[in-house]
PDB file of C-alpha atoms in Angstrom:
ATOM      1  CA  UNK A  11       0.992  -2.860  -6.659  1.00 80.00           C
ATOM      2  CA  UNK A  12       3.849  -4.541  -4.903  1.00 90.00           C
ATOM      3  CA  UNK A  13       6.419  -4.718  -2.134  1.00 92.00           C
ATOM      4  CA  UNK A  14      10.020  -3.776  -1.511  1.00 95.00           C
ATOM      5  CA  UNK A  15      11.686  -6.540   0.505  1.00 95.00           C
ATOM      6  CA  UNK A  16      14.672  -5.381   2.555  1.00 94.00           C
ATOM      7  CA  UNK A  17      17.586  -7.537   3.817  1.00 94.00           C
ATOM      8  CA  UNK A  18      16.042  -7.776   7.305  1.00 92.00           C
ATOM      9  CA  UNK A  19      12.849  -9.197   5.669  1.00 89.00           C
ATOM     10  CA  UNK A  20      10.842  -6.040   6.403  1.00 91.00           C
ATOM     11  CA  UNK A  21       8.401  -5.024   3.665  1.00 91.00           C
ATOM     12  CA  UNK A  22       7.461  -1.616   2.235  1.00 93.00           C
ATOM     13  CA  UNK A  23       4.444  -1.170  -0.041  1.00 92.00           C
ATOM     14  CA  UNK A  24       5.411   0.109  -3.483  1.00 95.00           C
ATOM     15  CA  UNK A  25       3.312   1.224  -6.442  1.00 93.00           C
ATOM     16  CA  UNK A  26       4.383   2.239  -9.940  1.00 93.00           C
ATOM     17  CA  UNK A  27       2.640   4.309 -12.590  1.00 92.00           C
ATOM     18  CA  UNK A  28       4.506   4.983 -15.830  1.00 94.00           C
ATOM     19  CA  UNK A  29       4.202   5.270 -19.606  1.00 94.00           C
ATOM     20  CA  UNK A  30       6.506   3.594 -22.106  1.00 94.00           C
ATOM     21  CA  UNK A  31       7.367   5.077 -25.490  1.00 95.00           C
ATOM     22  CA  UNK A  32      10.029   3.709 -27.835  1.00 95.00           C
ATOM     23  CA  UNK A  33      11.630   1.781 -25.015  1.00 95.00           C
ATOM     24  CA  UNK A  34      11.838   4.741 -22.639  1.00 97.00           C
ATOM     25  CA  UNK A  35       9.698   4.973 -19.518  1.00 96.00           C
ATOM     26  CA  UNK A  36       8.658   7.953 -17.435  1.00 97.00           C
ATOM     27  CA  UNK A  37       6.309   8.101 -14.473  1.00 96.00           C
ATOM     28  CA  UNK A  38       6.028   7.951 -10.697  1.00 96.00           C
ATOM     29  CA  UNK A  39       6.606   5.621  -7.754  1.00 97.00           C
ATOM     30  CA  UNK A  40       4.645   5.557  -4.480  1.00 95.00           C
ATOM     31  CA  UNK A  41       6.265   4.004  -1.412  1.00 95.00           C
ATOM     32  CA  UNK A  42       4.617   3.307   1.974  1.00 93.00           C
ATOM     33  CA  UNK A  43       1.212   4.273   0.545  1.00 90.00           C
ATOM     34  CA  UNK A  44      -0.926   5.928   3.263  1.00 88.00           C
ATOM     35  CA  UNK A  45       1.776   5.173   5.814  1.00 90.00           C
ATOM     36  CA  UNK A  46       3.592   7.757   7.908  1.00 91.00           C
ATOM     37  CA  UNK A  47       6.433   7.938   5.364  1.00 94.00           C
ATOM     38  CA  UNK A  48       4.416   7.879   2.127  1.00 95.00           C
ATOM     39  CA  UNK A  49       6.553   9.305  -0.677  1.00 96.00           C
ATOM     40  CA  UNK A  50       5.896   9.983  -4.352  1.00 96.00           C
ATOM     41  CA  UNK A  51       8.940  10.188  -6.631  1.00 97.00           C
ATOM     42  CA  UNK A  52       9.514  10.754 -10.333  1.00 96.00           C
ATOM     43  CA  UNK A  53      11.018   7.751 -12.140  1.00 98.00           C
ATOM     44  CA  UNK A  54      12.776   7.352 -15.500  1.00 98.00           C
ATOM     45  CA  UNK A  55      14.175   4.269 -17.185  1.00 98.00           C
ATOM     46  CA  UNK A  56      14.016   1.909 -20.133  1.00 98.00           C
ATOM     47  CA  UNK A  57      12.189  -1.254 -21.177  1.00 96.00           C
ATOM     48  CA  UNK A  58      13.402  -3.939 -23.599  1.00 96.00           C
ATOM     49  CA  UNK A  59      10.251  -5.659 -24.886  1.00 92.00           C
ATOM     50  CA  UNK A  60      12.212  -8.432 -26.617  1.00 93.00           C
ATOM     51  CA  UNK A  61      14.120  -9.426 -23.490  1.00 94.00           C
ATOM     52  CA  UNK A  62      11.324  -8.382 -21.064  1.00 94.00           C
ATOM     53  CA  UNK A  63      13.900  -6.364 -19.126  1.00 96.00           C
ATOM     54  CA  UNK A  64      12.988  -3.260 -17.130  1.00 97.00           C
ATOM     55  CA  UNK A  65      15.289  -0.693 -15.575  1.00 98.00           C
ATOM     56  CA  UNK A  66      14.254   2.458 -13.736  1.00 98.00           C
ATOM     57  CA  UNK A  67      15.481   4.835 -11.078  1.00 98.00           C
ATOM     58  CA  UNK A  68      13.873   7.415  -8.797  1.00 98.00           C
ATOM     59  CA  UNK A  69      15.213  10.849  -9.744  1.00 97.00           C
ATOM     60  CA  UNK A  70      13.390  13.389  -7.561  1.00 94.00           C
ATOM     61  CA  UNK A  71      10.810  13.622  -4.786  1.00 95.00           C
ATOM     62  CA  UNK A  72       7.383  15.014  -5.644  1.00 95.00           C
ATOM     63  CA  UNK A  73       5.987  14.819  -2.116  1.00 96.00           C
ATOM     64  CA  UNK A  74       6.545  13.002   1.164  1.00 96.00           C
ATOM     65  CA  UNK A  75       4.995  12.709   4.617  1.00 96.00           C
ATOM     66  CA  UNK A  76       8.460  12.226   6.112  1.00 95.00           C
ATOM     67  CA  UNK A  77      10.303  15.140   7.717  1.00 93.00           C
ATOM     68  CA  UNK A  78      12.004  16.374   4.584  1.00 91.00           C
ATOM     69  CA  UNK A  79      14.497  18.470   6.573  1.00 87.00           C
ATOM     70  CA  UNK A  80      15.811  15.575   8.649  1.00 84.00           C
ATOM     71  CA  UNK A  81      15.742  12.471   6.439  1.00 84.00           C
ATOM     72  CA  UNK A  82      18.215  11.578   3.690  1.00 89.00           C
ATOM     73  CA  UNK A  83      16.072   9.792   1.095  1.00 93.00           C
ATOM     74  CA  UNK A  84      17.188   6.484  -0.382  1.00 95.00           C
ATOM     75  CA  UNK A  85      16.388   6.352  -4.113  1.00 97.00           C
ATOM     76  CA  UNK A  86      15.490   3.041  -5.758  1.00 98.00           C
ATOM     77  CA  UNK A  87      17.527   1.868  -8.778  1.00 98.00           C
ATOM     78  CA  UNK A  88      15.732  -1.230 -10.128  1.00 98.00           C
ATOM     79  CA  UNK A  89      16.794  -3.902 -12.620  1.00 98.00           C
ATOM     80  CA  UNK A  90      14.581  -6.890 -13.382  1.00 97.00           C
ATOM     81  CA  UNK A  91      11.893  -8.509 -15.505  1.00 96.00           C
ATOM     82  CA  UNK A  92       8.574  -7.125 -16.696  1.00 94.00           C
ATOM     83  CA  UNK A  93       6.375  -9.867 -18.107  1.00 88.00           C
ATOM     84  CA  UNK A  94       2.991  -9.356 -19.696  1.00 78.00           C
ATOM     85  CA  UNK A  95       0.667 -12.361 -19.495  1.00 66.00           C
ATOM     86  CA  UNK A  96      -2.945 -12.165 -20.690  1.00 63.00           C
ATOM     87  CA  UNK A  97      -2.786  -8.398 -20.642  1.00 61.00           C
ATOM     88  CA  UNK A  98      -1.508  -8.342 -17.041  1.00 72.00           C
ATOM     89  CA  UNK A  99       1.956  -7.152 -16.038  1.00 83.00           C
ATOM     90  CA  UNK A 100       4.259  -8.622 -13.406  1.00 92.00           C
ATOM     91  CA  UNK A 101       7.535  -7.074 -12.279  1.00 95.00           C
ATOM     92  CA  UNK A 102      10.233  -8.912 -10.369  1.00 96.00           C
ATOM     93  CA  UNK A 103      13.867  -8.142  -9.701  1.00 97.00           C
ATOM     94  CA  UNK A 104      16.395  -6.503  -7.418  1.00 98.00           C
ATOM     95  CA  UNK A 105      17.072  -2.910  -6.530  1.00 98.00           C
ATOM     96  CA  UNK A 106      19.965  -0.926  -5.184  1.00 98.00           C
ATOM     97  CA  UNK A 107      19.399   2.170  -3.086  1.00 97.00           C
ATOM     98  CA  UNK A 108      21.413   5.372  -3.394  1.00 97.00           C
ATOM     99  CA  UNK A 109      21.312   8.753  -1.691  1.00 95.00           C
ATOM    100  CA  UNK A 110      21.324  11.885  -3.855  1.00 93.00           C
ATOM    101  CA  UNK A 111      25.146  11.943  -3.771  1.00 92.00           C
ATOM    102  CA  UNK A 112      25.127   8.326  -5.073  1.00 94.00           C
ATOM    103  CA  UNK A 113      26.333   6.911  -1.761  1.00 96.00           C
ATOM    104  CA  UNK A 114      24.914   3.395  -1.318  1.00 97.00           C
ATOM    105  CA  UNK A 115      22.136   3.056   1.280  1.00 96.00           C
ATOM    106  CA  UNK A 116      20.205  -0.234   1.081  1.00 94.00           C
ATOM    107  CA  UNK A 117      19.516  -3.046  -1.407  1.00 96.00           C
ATOM    108  CA  UNK A 118      16.656  -5.498  -1.744  1.00 97.00           C
ATOM    109  CA  UNK A 119      14.021  -7.097  -3.956  1.00 97.00           C
ATOM    110  CA  UNK A 120      10.932  -5.738  -5.691  1.00 97.00           C
ATOM    111  CA  UNK A 121       7.880  -7.817  -6.628  1.00 94.00           C
ATOM    112  CA  UNK A 122       4.818  -6.253  -8.265  1.00 93.00           C
ATOM    113  CA  UNK A 123       1.585  -7.322  -9.933  1.00 86.00           C
ATOM    114  CA  UNK A 124      -1.087  -5.382 -11.801  1.00 67.00           C
ATOM    115  CA  UNK A 125      -3.572  -3.764  -9.404  1.00 56.00           C
ATOM    116  CA  UNK A 126      -6.504  -5.463 -11.150  1.00 55.00           C
ATOM    117  CA  UNK A 127      -4.963  -8.892 -10.570  1.00 52.00           C
ATOM    118  CA  UNK A 128      -4.322  -8.164  -6.884  1.00 50.00           C
ATOM    119  CA  UNK A 129      -7.881  -6.904  -6.459  1.00 50.00           C
ATOM    120  CA  UNK A 130      -9.392 -10.039  -8.047  1.00 56.00           C
ATOM    121  CA  UNK A 131      -7.278 -12.303  -5.831  1.00 51.00           C
ATOM    122  CA  UNK A 132      -8.382 -10.320  -2.776  1.00 50.00           C
ATOM    123  CA  UNK A 133     -12.045 -10.633  -3.787  1.00 54.00           C
ATOM    124  CA  UNK A 134     -11.743 -14.412  -4.236  1.00 57.00           C
ATOM    125  CA  UNK A 135      -9.998 -14.758  -0.872  1.00 49.00           C
ATOM    126  CA  UNK A 136     -12.663 -12.607   0.836  1.00 53.00           C
ATOM    127  CA  UNK A 137     -15.464 -14.783  -0.602  1.00 60.00           C
ATOM    128  CA  UNK A 138     -13.794 -17.957   0.696  1.00 61.00           C
ATOM    129  CA  UNK A 139     -13.412 -16.392   4.145  1.00 49.00           C
ATOM    130  CA  UNK A 140     -17.055 -15.276   4.223  1.00 60.00           C
ATOM    131  CA  UNK A 141     -18.366 -18.711   3.131  1.00 65.00           C
ATOM    132  CA  UNK A 142     -16.352 -20.893   5.483  1.00 63.00           C
ATOM    133  CA  UNK A 143     -17.725 -22.050   8.818  1.00 61.00           C
ATOM    134  CA  UNK A 144     -14.242 -22.595  10.228  1.00 56.00           C
ATOM    135  CA  UNK A 145     -13.574 -18.884  10.759  1.00 50.00           C
ATOM    136  CA  UNK A 146     -15.511 -17.215  13.632  1.00 58.00           C
ATOM    137  CA  UNK A 147     -17.603 -14.159  12.721  1.00 58.00           C
ATOM    138  CA  UNK A 148     -15.446 -12.017  15.014  1.00 50.00           C
ATOM    139  CA  UNK A 149     -12.392 -12.894  12.911  1.00 49.00           C
ATOM    140  CA  UNK A 150     -14.250 -12.469   9.601  1.00 42.00           C
ATOM    141  CA  UNK A 151     -15.033  -8.887  10.536  1.00 50.00           C
ATOM    142  CA  UNK A 152     -11.320  -8.197  10.988  1.00 43.00           C
ATOM    143  CA  UNK A 153     -10.429  -9.768   7.629  1.00 43.00           C
ATOM    144  CA  UNK A 154     -11.566  -7.110   5.173  1.00 48.00           C
ATOM    145  CA  UNK A 155      -9.490  -7.334   2.010  1.00 45.00           C
ATOM    146  CA  UNK A 156     -11.389  -4.526   0.259  1.00 49.00           C
ATOM    147  CA  UNK A 157     -10.354  -2.101   3.003  1.00 49.00           C
ATOM    148  CA  UNK A 158      -6.776  -3.328   2.729  1.00 45.00           C
ATOM    149  CA  UNK A 159      -6.833  -2.859  -1.065  1.00 45.00           C
ATOM    150  CA  UNK A 160      -8.311   0.637  -0.749  1.00 50.00           C
ATOM    151  CA  UNK A 161      -5.543   1.619   1.642  1.00 49.00           C
ATOM    152  CA  UNK A 162      -3.002   1.099  -1.102  1.00 52.00           C
ATOM    153  CA  UNK A 163      -5.093   2.523  -3.973  1.00 54.00           C
ATOM    154  CA  UNK A 164      -6.285   5.838  -2.504  1.00 65.00           C
ATOM    155  CA  UNK A 165      -4.192   8.704  -1.193  1.00 84.00           C
ATOM    156  CA  UNK A 166      -5.534   9.741   2.208  1.00 91.00           C
ATOM    157  CA  UNK A 167      -4.483  12.284   4.815  1.00 95.00           C
ATOM    158  CA  UNK A 168      -5.447  11.854   8.458  1.00 95.00           C
ATOM    159  CA  UNK A 169      -5.544  14.441  11.230  1.00 97.00           C
ATOM    160  CA  UNK A 170      -2.155  15.896  12.123  1.00 97.00           C
ATOM    161  CA  UNK A 171      -0.414  14.697   8.957  1.00 97.00           C
ATOM    162  CA  UNK A 172       1.761  17.016   6.881  1.00 97.00           C
ATOM    163  CA  UNK A 173       2.444  16.545   3.172  1.00 97.00           C
ATOM    164  CA  UNK A 174       5.761  18.089   2.100  1.00 97.00           C
ATOM    165  CA  UNK A 175       5.657  19.030  -1.590  1.00 96.00           C
ATOM    166  CA  UNK A 176       8.582  20.130  -3.758  1.00 95.00           C
ATOM    167  CA  UNK A 177       7.136  22.388  -6.446  1.00 92.00           C
ATOM    168  CA  UNK A 178       9.152  24.874  -8.480  1.00 89.00           C
ATOM    169  CA  UNK A 179       6.104  26.547 -10.056  1.00 90.00           C
ATOM    170  CA  UNK A 180       4.923  29.596  -8.140  1.00 91.00           C
ATOM    171  CA  UNK A 181       1.450  29.470  -9.710  1.00 95.00           C
ATOM    172  CA  UNK A 182      -0.840  26.568  -8.818  1.00 96.00           C
ATOM    173  CA  UNK A 183      -4.530  25.748  -8.626  1.00 97.00           C
ATOM    174  CA  UNK A 184      -6.000  24.449  -5.378  1.00 98.00           C
ATOM    175  CA  UNK A 185      -9.188  22.464  -6.021  1.00 98.00           C
ATOM    176  CA  UNK A 186     -11.550  21.310  -3.254  1.00 98.00           C
ATOM    177  CA  UNK A 187     -14.734  19.266  -3.585  1.00 97.00           C
ATOM    178  CA  UNK A 188     -16.635  16.231  -2.312  1.00 94.00           C
ATOM    179  CA  UNK A 189     -16.196  13.369  -4.763  1.00 90.00           C
ATOM    180  CA  UNK A 190     -18.835  11.232  -3.052  1.00 87.00           C
ATOM    181  CA  UNK A 191     -22.032  12.675  -1.570  1.00 86.00           C
ATOM    182  CA  UNK A 192     -22.090  16.133   0.040  1.00 91.00           C
ATOM    183  CA  UNK A 193     -23.131  15.487   3.651  1.00 94.00           C
ATOM    184  CA  UNK A 194     -22.735  18.842   5.385  1.00 96.00           C
ATOM    185  CA  UNK A 195     -19.037  18.677   6.297  1.00 97.00           C
ATOM    186  CA  UNK A 196     -17.543  22.118   6.966  1.00 98.00           C
ATOM    187  CA  UNK A 197     -13.880  23.085   6.792  1.00 98.00           C
ATOM    188  CA  UNK A 198     -11.639  26.079   7.318  1.00 98.00           C
ATOM    189  CA  UNK A 199      -8.849  26.837   4.829  1.00 98.00           C
ATOM    190  CA  UNK A 200      -5.747  28.853   5.730  1.00 98.00           C
ATOM    191  CA  UNK A 201      -2.849  29.818   3.481  1.00 97.00           C
ATOM    192  CA  UNK A 202       0.346  30.891   5.248  1.00 97.00           C
ATOM    193  CA  UNK A 203      -1.722  31.214   8.457  1.00 96.00           C
ATOM    194  CA  UNK A 204      -4.218  33.563   6.790  1.00 97.00           C
ATOM    195  CA  UNK A 205      -7.816  32.297   6.714  1.00 97.00           C
ATOM    196  CA  UNK A 206      -9.130  32.145   3.152  1.00 96.00           C
ATOM    197  CA  UNK A 207     -12.310  30.097   3.611  1.00 97.00           C
ATOM    198  CA  UNK A 208     -14.479  29.992   6.743  1.00 95.00           C
ATOM    199  CA  UNK A 209     -17.330  27.517   7.278  1.00 96.00           C
ATOM    200  CA  UNK A 210     -16.793  26.203   3.751  1.00 98.00           C
ATOM    201  CA  UNK A 211     -18.944  23.204   2.822  1.00 97.00           C
ATOM    202  CA  UNK A 212     -17.415  21.081   0.028  1.00 97.00           C
ATOM    203  CA  UNK A 213     -19.919  19.988  -2.615  1.00 96.00           C
ATOM    204  CA  UNK A 214     -19.741  17.939  -5.792  1.00 95.00           C
ATOM    205  CA  UNK A 215     -19.002  21.223  -7.602  1.00 96.00           C
ATOM    206  CA  UNK A 216     -15.271  21.882  -7.558  1.00 97.00           C
ATOM    207  CA  UNK A 217     -14.028  25.023  -5.802  1.00 97.00           C
ATOM    208  CA  UNK A 218     -11.001  26.287  -7.772  1.00 98.00           C
ATOM    209  CA  UNK A 219      -8.608  28.707  -6.060  1.00 97.00           C
ATOM    210  CA  UNK A 220      -5.688  30.107  -8.126  1.00 97.00           C
ATOM    211  CA  UNK A 221      -2.627  30.731  -5.942  1.00 96.00           C
ATOM    212  CA  UNK A 222       0.706  32.459  -6.409  1.00 95.00           C
ATOM    213  CA  UNK A 223       3.472  31.511  -3.997  1.00 95.00           C
ATOM    214  CA  UNK A 224       6.160  34.151  -3.481  1.00 93.00           C
ATOM    215  CA  UNK A 225       7.937  32.821  -0.390  1.00 95.00           C
ATOM    216  CA  UNK A 226      10.403  29.896  -0.622  1.00 94.00           C
ATOM    217  CA  UNK A 227       8.213  27.928   1.834  1.00 96.00           C
ATOM    218  CA  UNK A 228       4.396  28.136   1.873  1.00 97.00           C
ATOM    219  CA  UNK A 229       1.661  26.278   3.751  1.00 98.00           C
ATOM    220  CA  UNK A 230      -1.965  25.338   3.193  1.00 98.00           C
ATOM    221  CA  UNK A 231      -3.930  24.078   6.197  1.00 98.00           C
ATOM    222  CA  UNK A 232      -7.381  22.474   6.171  1.00 98.00           C
ATOM    223  CA  UNK A 233      -9.256  22.121   9.461  1.00 98.00           C
ATOM    224  CA  UNK A 234     -12.465  20.182  10.178  1.00 98.00           C
ATOM    225  CA  UNK A 235     -15.119  22.354  11.856  1.00 98.00           C
ATOM    226  CA  UNK A 236     -17.806  19.698  12.210  1.00 98.00           C
ATOM    227  CA  UNK A 237     -18.860  16.196  11.241  1.00 96.00           C
ATOM    228  CA  UNK A 238     -21.612  15.966   8.635  1.00 94.00           C
ATOM    229  CA  UNK A 239     -24.196  13.228   8.216  1.00 94.00           C
ATOM    230  CA  UNK A 240     -21.555  10.621   7.336  1.00 93.00           C
ATOM    231  CA  UNK A 241     -18.398  10.734   9.489  1.00 94.00           C
ATOM    232  CA  UNK A 242     -15.560  11.462   9.215  1.00 96.00           C
ATOM    233  CA  UNK A 243     -15.186  14.963   7.766  1.00 97.00           C
ATOM    234  CA  UNK A 244     -13.864  14.387   4.240  1.00 96.00           C
ATOM    235  CA  UNK A 245     -12.775  16.538   1.333  1.00 96.00           C
ATOM    236  CA  UNK A 246     -11.107  15.796  -1.962  1.00 97.00           C
ATOM    237  CA  UNK A 247      -8.127  18.068  -2.560  1.00 97.00           C
ATOM    238  CA  UNK A 248      -6.174  18.455  -5.791  1.00 97.00           C
ATOM    239  CA  UNK A 249      -3.128  20.601  -6.457  1.00 96.00           C
ATOM    240  CA  UNK A 250      -2.424  21.382 -10.111  1.00 95.00           C
ATOM    241  CA  UNK A 251       0.835  22.906 -11.343  1.00 92.00           C
ATOM    242  CA  UNK A 252       1.334  24.702 -14.655  1.00 85.00           C
ATOM    243  CA  UNK A 253       3.444  21.821 -15.985  1.00 81.00           C
ATOM    244  CA  UNK A 254       0.427  19.509 -15.686  1.00 83.00           C
ATOM    245  CA  UNK A 255       1.556  17.788 -12.502  1.00 86.00           C
ATOM    246  CA  UNK A 256      -1.387  16.871 -10.252  1.00 91.00           C
ATOM    247  CA  UNK A 257      -1.344  15.810  -6.610  1.00 94.00           C
ATOM    248  CA  UNK A 258      -4.688  14.631  -5.260  1.00 93.00           C
ATOM    249  CA  UNK A 259      -5.570  13.352  -1.805  1.00 95.00           C
ATOM    250  CA  UNK A 260      -8.611  12.856   0.404  1.00 95.00           C
ATOM    251  CA  UNK A 261      -8.629  14.318   3.912  1.00 96.00           C
ATOM    252  CA  UNK A 262     -10.332  12.286   6.659  1.00 95.00           C
ATOM    253  CA  UNK A 263     -10.696  14.317   9.842  1.00 98.00           C
ATOM    254  CA  UNK A 264     -12.398  14.467  13.216  1.00 97.00           C
ATOM    255  CA  UNK A 265     -13.707  17.764  14.600  1.00 98.00           C
ATOM    256  CA  UNK A 266     -10.797  20.113  15.307  1.00 98.00           C
ATOM    257  CA  UNK A 267      -8.232  18.053  13.393  1.00 98.00           C
ATOM    258  CA  UNK A 268      -6.283  19.505  10.496  1.00 98.00           C
ATOM    259  CA  UNK A 269      -3.912  18.526   7.704  1.00 98.00           C
ATOM    260  CA  UNK A 270      -1.113  20.653   6.298  1.00 98.00           C
ATOM    261  CA  UNK A 271       0.476  20.961   2.861  1.00 98.00           C
ATOM    262  CA  UNK A 272       3.971  22.488   2.985  1.00 98.00           C
ATOM    263  CA  UNK A 273       5.386  23.689  -0.336  1.00 97.00           C
ATOM    264  CA  UNK A 274       9.123  24.027  -0.966  1.00 96.00           C
ATOM    265  CA  UNK A 275      10.569  25.693  -4.065  1.00 92.00           C
ATOM    266  CA  UNK A 276      13.507  23.292  -3.805  1.00 91.00           C
ATOM    267  CA  UNK A 277      14.461  20.306  -1.691  1.00 88.00           C
ATOM    268  CA  UNK A 278      15.716  21.537   1.715  1.00 88.00           C
ATOM    269  CA  UNK A 279      19.211  20.689   2.861  1.00 82.00           C
ATOM    270  CA  UNK A 280      19.324  17.999   5.522  1.00 78.00           C
ATOM    271  CA  UNK A 281      19.781  19.342   9.044  1.00 66.00           C
ATOM    272  CA  UNK A 282      22.393  17.038  10.610  1.00 57.00           C
TER     273      UNK A 282
END
């Protein structure tokens, strides 16, 4: 977990998940996690364990909440240090940003720490806040580090949000379930505006729906029909491609709200 620091001192949350084999790395980056421009990208690079040097670059978008038809995406090219201390990793260095045509966009710094280390620091800070008498109870209630940590560790979709997914495979599996406790939530599922499930109640048993997309652009929409015993209306949704790629999110909706997944066979050209 970490932050991209831009020249104007603004910060963007940034997470990395990758595997290293024989000095080569391959994985994914997550920027603006659970924000309005959350984006997942594939990354490739290399790691020199003797020099503790790490290099990686974002090579393609997997999904984004941004308007994919209107925004030119700035890809991160990072060079810096990856240090492992007591089994924990820390990443620090600079990055340069480039558009797909390699035109420069924006530069900055990247600082990251292992999620476990961030979580432990948050827990210690929360305990100090809860124990002190110098912080009013009204303020303590607003300082909830566990909620802040969860925001950056769980993919969530709220009402009205649209997840744009670039997926070349025409065959996918749509999986829906309740990964907590089934509480009577009901949803409606539509694919390309055709209702597939009506009054469906997610349970701890996964509902698997094989799909074949023929059109160049396809949509899946999930709408909340009620609120069960524990608001809001929630469902765990996973999208599995034949190449093993998995996208999983949790929808959190009020009655009548919906979320949309828009699938593109290839990245749309920017409408300028």
